[in-house]
PDB file of C-alpha atoms in Angstrom:
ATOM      1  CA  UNK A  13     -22.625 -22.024 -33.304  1.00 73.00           C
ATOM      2  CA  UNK A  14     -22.700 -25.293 -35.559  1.00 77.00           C
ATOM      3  CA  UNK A  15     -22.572 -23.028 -38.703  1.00 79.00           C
ATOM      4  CA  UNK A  16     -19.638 -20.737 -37.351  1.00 82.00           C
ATOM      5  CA  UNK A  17     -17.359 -24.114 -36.581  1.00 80.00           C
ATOM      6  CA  UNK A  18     -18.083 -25.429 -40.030  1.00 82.00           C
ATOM      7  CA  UNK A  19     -17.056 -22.418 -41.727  1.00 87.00           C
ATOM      8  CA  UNK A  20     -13.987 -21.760 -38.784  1.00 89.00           C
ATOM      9  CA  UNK A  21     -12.164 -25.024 -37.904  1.00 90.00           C
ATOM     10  CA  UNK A  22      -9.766 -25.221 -35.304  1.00 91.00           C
ATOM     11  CA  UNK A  23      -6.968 -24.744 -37.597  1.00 93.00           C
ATOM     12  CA  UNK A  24      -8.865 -21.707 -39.234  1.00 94.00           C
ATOM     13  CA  UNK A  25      -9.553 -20.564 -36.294  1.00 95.00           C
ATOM     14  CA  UNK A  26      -5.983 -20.042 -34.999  1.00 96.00           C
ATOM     15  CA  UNK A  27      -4.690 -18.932 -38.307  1.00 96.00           C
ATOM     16  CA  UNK A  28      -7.579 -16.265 -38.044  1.00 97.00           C
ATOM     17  CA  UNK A  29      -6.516 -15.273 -34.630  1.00 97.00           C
ATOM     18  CA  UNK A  30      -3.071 -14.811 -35.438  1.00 97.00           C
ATOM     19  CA  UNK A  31      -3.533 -12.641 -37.948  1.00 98.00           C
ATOM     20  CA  UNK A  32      -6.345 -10.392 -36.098  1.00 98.00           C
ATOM     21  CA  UNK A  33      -4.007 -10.387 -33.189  1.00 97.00           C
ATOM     22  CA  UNK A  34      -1.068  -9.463 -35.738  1.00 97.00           C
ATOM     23  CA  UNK A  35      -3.176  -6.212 -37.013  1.00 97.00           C
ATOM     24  CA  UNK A  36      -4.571  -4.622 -33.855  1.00 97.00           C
ATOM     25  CA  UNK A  37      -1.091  -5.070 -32.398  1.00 97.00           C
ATOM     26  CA  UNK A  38      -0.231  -2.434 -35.390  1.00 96.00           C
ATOM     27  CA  UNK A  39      -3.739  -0.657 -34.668  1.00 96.00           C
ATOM     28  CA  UNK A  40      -2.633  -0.660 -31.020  1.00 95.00           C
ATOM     29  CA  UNK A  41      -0.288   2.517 -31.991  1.00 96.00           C
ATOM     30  CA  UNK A  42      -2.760   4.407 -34.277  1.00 94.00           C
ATOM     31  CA  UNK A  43      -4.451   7.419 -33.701  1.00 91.00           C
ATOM     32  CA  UNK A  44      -8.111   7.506 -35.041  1.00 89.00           C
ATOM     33  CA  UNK A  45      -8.441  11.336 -34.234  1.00 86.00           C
ATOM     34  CA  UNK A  46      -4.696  12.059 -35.882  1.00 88.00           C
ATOM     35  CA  UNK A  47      -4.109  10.047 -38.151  1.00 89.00           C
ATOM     36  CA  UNK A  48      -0.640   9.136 -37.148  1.00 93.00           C
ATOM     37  CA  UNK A  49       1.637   6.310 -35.001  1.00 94.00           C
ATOM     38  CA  UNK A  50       2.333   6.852 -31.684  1.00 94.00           C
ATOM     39  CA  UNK A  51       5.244   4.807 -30.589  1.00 94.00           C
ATOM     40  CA  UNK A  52       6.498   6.984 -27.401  1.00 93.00           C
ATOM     41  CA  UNK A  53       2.991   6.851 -25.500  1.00 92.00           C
ATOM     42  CA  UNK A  54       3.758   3.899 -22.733  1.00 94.00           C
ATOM     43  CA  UNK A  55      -0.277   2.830 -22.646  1.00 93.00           C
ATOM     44  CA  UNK A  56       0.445   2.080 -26.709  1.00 94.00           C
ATOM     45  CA  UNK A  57       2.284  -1.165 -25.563  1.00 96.00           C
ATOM     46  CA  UNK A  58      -0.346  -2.669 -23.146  1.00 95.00           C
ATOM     47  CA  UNK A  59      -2.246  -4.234 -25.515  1.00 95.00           C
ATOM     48  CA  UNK A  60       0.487  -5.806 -27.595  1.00 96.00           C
ATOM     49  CA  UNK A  61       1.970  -7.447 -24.337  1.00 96.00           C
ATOM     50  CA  UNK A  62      -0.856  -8.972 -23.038  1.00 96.00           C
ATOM     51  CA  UNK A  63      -2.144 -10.458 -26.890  1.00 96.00           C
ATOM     52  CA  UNK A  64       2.128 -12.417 -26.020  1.00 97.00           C
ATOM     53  CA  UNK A  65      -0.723 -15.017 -23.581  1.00 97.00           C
ATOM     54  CA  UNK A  66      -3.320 -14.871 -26.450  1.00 97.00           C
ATOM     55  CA  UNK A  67      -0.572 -16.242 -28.762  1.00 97.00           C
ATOM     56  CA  UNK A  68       0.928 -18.421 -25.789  1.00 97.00           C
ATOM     57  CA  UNK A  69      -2.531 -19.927 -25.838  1.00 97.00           C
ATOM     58  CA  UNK A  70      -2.793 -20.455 -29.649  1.00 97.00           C
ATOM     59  CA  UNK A  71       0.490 -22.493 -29.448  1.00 96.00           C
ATOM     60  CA  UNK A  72      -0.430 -24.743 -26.484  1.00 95.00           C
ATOM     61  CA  UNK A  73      -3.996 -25.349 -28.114  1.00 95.00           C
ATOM     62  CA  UNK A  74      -2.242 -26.322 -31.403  1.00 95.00           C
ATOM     63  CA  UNK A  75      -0.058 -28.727 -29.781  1.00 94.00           C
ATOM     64  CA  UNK A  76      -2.140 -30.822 -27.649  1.00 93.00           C
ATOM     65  CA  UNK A  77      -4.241 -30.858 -30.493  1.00 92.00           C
ATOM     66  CA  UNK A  78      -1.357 -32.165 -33.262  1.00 92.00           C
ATOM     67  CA  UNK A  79      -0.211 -34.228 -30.571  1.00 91.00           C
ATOM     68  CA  UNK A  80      -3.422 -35.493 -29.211  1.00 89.00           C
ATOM     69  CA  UNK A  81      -2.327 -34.780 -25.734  1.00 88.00           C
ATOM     70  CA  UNK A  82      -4.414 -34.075 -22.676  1.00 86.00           C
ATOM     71  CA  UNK A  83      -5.152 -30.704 -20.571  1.00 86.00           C
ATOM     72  CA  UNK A  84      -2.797 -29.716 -17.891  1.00 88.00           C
ATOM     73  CA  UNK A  85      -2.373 -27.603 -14.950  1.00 88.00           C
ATOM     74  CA  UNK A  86      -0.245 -24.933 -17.071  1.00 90.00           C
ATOM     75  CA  UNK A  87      -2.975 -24.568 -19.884  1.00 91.00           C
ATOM     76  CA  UNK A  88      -5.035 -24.330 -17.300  1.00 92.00           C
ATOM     77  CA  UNK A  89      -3.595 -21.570 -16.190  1.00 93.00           C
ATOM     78  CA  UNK A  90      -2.805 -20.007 -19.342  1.00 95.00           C
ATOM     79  CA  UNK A  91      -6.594 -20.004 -20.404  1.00 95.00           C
ATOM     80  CA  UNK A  92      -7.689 -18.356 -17.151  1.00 95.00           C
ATOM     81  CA  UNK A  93      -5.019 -15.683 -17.960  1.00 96.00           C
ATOM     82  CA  UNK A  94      -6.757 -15.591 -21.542  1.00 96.00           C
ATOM     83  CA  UNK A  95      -9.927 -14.769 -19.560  1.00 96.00           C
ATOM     84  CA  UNK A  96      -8.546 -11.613 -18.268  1.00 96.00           C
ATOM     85  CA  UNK A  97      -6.912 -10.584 -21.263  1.00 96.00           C
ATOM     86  CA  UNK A  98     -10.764 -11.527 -23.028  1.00 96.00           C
ATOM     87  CA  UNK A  99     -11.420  -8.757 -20.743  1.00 96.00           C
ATOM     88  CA  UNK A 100      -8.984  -5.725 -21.894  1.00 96.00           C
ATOM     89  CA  UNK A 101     -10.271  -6.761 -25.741  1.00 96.00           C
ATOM     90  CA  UNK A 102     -13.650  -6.107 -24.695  1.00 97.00           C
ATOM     91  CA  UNK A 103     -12.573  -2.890 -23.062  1.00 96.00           C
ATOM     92  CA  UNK A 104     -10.604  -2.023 -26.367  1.00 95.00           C
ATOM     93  CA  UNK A 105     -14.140  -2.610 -28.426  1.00 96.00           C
ATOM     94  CA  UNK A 106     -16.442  -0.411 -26.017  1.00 96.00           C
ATOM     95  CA  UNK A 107     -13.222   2.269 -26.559  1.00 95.00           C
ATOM     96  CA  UNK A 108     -13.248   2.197 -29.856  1.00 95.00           C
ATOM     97  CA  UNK A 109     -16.986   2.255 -30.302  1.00 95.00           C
ATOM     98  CA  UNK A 110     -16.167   5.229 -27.911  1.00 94.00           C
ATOM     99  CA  UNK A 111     -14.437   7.017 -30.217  1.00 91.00           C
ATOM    100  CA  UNK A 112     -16.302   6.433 -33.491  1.00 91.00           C
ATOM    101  CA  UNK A 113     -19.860   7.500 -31.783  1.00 91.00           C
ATOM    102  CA  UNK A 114     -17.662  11.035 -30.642  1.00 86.00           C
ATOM    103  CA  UNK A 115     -17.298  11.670 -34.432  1.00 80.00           C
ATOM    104  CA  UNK A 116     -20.582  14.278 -34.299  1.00 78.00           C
ATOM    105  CA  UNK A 117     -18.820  16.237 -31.339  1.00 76.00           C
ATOM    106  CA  UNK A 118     -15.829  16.903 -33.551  1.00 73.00           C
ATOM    107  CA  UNK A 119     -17.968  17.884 -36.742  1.00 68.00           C
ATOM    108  CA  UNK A 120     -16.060  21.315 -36.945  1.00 68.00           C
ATOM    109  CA  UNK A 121     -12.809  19.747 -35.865  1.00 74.00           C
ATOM    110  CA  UNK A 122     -10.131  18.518 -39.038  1.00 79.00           C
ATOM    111  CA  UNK A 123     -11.018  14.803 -38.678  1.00 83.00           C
ATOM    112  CA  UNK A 124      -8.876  12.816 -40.818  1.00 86.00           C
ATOM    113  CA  UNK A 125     -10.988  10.928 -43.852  1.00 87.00           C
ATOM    114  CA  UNK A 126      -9.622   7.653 -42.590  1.00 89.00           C
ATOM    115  CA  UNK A 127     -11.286   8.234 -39.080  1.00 90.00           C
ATOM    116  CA  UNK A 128     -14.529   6.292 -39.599  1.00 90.00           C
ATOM    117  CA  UNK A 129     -13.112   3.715 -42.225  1.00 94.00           C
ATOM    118  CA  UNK A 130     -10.426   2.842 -40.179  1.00 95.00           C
ATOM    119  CA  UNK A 131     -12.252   2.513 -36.830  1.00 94.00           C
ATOM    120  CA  UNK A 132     -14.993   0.518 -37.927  1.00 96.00           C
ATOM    121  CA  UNK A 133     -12.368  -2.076 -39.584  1.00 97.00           C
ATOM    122  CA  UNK A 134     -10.925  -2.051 -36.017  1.00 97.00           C
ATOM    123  CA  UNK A 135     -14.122  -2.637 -34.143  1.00 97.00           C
ATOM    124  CA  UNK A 136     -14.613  -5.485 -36.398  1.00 97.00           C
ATOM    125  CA  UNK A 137     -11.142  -7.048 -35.941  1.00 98.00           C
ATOM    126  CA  UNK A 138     -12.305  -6.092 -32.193  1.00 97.00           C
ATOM    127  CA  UNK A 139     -15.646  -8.411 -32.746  1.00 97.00           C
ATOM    128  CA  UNK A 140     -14.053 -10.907 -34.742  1.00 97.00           C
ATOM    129  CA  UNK A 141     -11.249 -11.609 -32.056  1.00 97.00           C
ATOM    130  CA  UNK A 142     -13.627 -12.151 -29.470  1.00 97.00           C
ATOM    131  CA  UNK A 143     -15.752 -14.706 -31.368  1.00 96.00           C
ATOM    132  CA  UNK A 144     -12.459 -16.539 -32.392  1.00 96.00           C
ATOM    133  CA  UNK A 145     -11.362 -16.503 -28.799  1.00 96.00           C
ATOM    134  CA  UNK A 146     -14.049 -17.838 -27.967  1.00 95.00           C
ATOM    135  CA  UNK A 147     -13.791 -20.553 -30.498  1.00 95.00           C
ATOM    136  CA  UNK A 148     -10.640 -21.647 -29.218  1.00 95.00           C
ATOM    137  CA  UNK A 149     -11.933 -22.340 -25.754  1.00 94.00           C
ATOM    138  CA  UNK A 150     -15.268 -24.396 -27.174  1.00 93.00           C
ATOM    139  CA  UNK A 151     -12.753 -26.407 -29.279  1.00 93.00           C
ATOM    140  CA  UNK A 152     -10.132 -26.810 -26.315  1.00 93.00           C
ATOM    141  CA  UNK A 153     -12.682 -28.235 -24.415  1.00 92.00           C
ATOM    142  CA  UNK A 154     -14.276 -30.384 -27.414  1.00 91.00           C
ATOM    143  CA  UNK A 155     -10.732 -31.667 -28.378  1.00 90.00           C
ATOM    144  CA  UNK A 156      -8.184 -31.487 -25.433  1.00 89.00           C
ATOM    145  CA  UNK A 157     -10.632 -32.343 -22.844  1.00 82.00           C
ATOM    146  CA  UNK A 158     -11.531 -30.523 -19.674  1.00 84.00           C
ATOM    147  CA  UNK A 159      -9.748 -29.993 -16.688  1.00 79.00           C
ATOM    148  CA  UNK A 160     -10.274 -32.551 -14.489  1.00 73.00           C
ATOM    149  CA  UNK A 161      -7.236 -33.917 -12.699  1.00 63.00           C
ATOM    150  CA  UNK A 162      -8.659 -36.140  -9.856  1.00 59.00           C
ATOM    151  CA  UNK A 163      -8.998 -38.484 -12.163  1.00 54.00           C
ATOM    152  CA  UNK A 164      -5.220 -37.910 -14.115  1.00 52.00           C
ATOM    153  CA  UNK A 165      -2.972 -39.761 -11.810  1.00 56.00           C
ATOM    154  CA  UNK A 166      -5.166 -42.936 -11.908  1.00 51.00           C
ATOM    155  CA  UNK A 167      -3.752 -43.907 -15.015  1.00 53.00           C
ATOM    156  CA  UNK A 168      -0.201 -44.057 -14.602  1.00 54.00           C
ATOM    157  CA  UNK A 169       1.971 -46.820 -13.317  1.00 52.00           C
ATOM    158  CA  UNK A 170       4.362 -45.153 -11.302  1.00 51.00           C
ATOM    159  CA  UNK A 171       6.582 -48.697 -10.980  1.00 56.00           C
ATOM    160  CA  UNK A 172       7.587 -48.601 -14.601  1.00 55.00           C
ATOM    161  CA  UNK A 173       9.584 -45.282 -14.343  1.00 51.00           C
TER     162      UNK A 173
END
């Protein structure tokens, strides 16, 4: 893990995320099997909506981490949201490795050329969103600091307001 946060630091790591997050949003609409955009199918847009809490997430870590600023209830709850949503990207990798494992079935089918190229570029953004999710959390809790709130209130003077 040591040698994947020297060569992805927390900056890298959100730029990285952003722009894996930026092409599977596009990938969101392709068709492996057609080779085309889909923009009418309703289930297209799923994945695109929930990646708004990844990039929610990326925002908040990057400023309590500019601003050297503490954890609080609403990250909180934004990162257990980011859980979930870990959960629908894993789902989107076992898909796609799914779909590129079907390509024997379809030998005598037209596949388009782009079919395996283009699928195993998306199970690697797939794999490589996961790990950088991932990252994010391990350096949340490195820099921001856990979630412990018992102890929050302590420290402010509540006469001084």
């Amino acid at each position: 893990m040591n040698a994947i946060k020297g060569l992805l630091t927390w900056k890298r790591t959100l730029i990285v995320s952003i722009v894996v997050l930026f092409l599977l949003n596009i990938f969101s609409f392709y068709g492996l099997y057609t080779n085309k955009f889909y923009f009418f199918k309703i289930e297209n847009y799923l994945f695109p909506i929930l990646s708004i809490i990844h990039f929610v997430f990326l925002y908040v870590l990057w400023f309590k981490i500019s601003e050297n600023e503490l954890s609080d209830p609403p990250m909180r709850t934004l990162e257990y949201a980011l859980y979930a949503v870990s959960l629908v990207y894993v789902y989107k990798m076992v898909d796609t490795m799914i779909v590129l494992t079907s390509y024997s079935d379809f030998e005598n089918h037209l596949i388009p050329s782009t079919f395996l190229p283009l699928g195993y570029v998306m199970l690697a953004l797939y794999a490589i969103l996961l790990l950088v999710t991932l990252l994010a959390i391990v350096y949340r809790k490195e820099m921001v600091g856990t979630y412990i709130f018992d102890d929050m209130n302590q420290h402010v003077d509540h006469w001084n307001n």
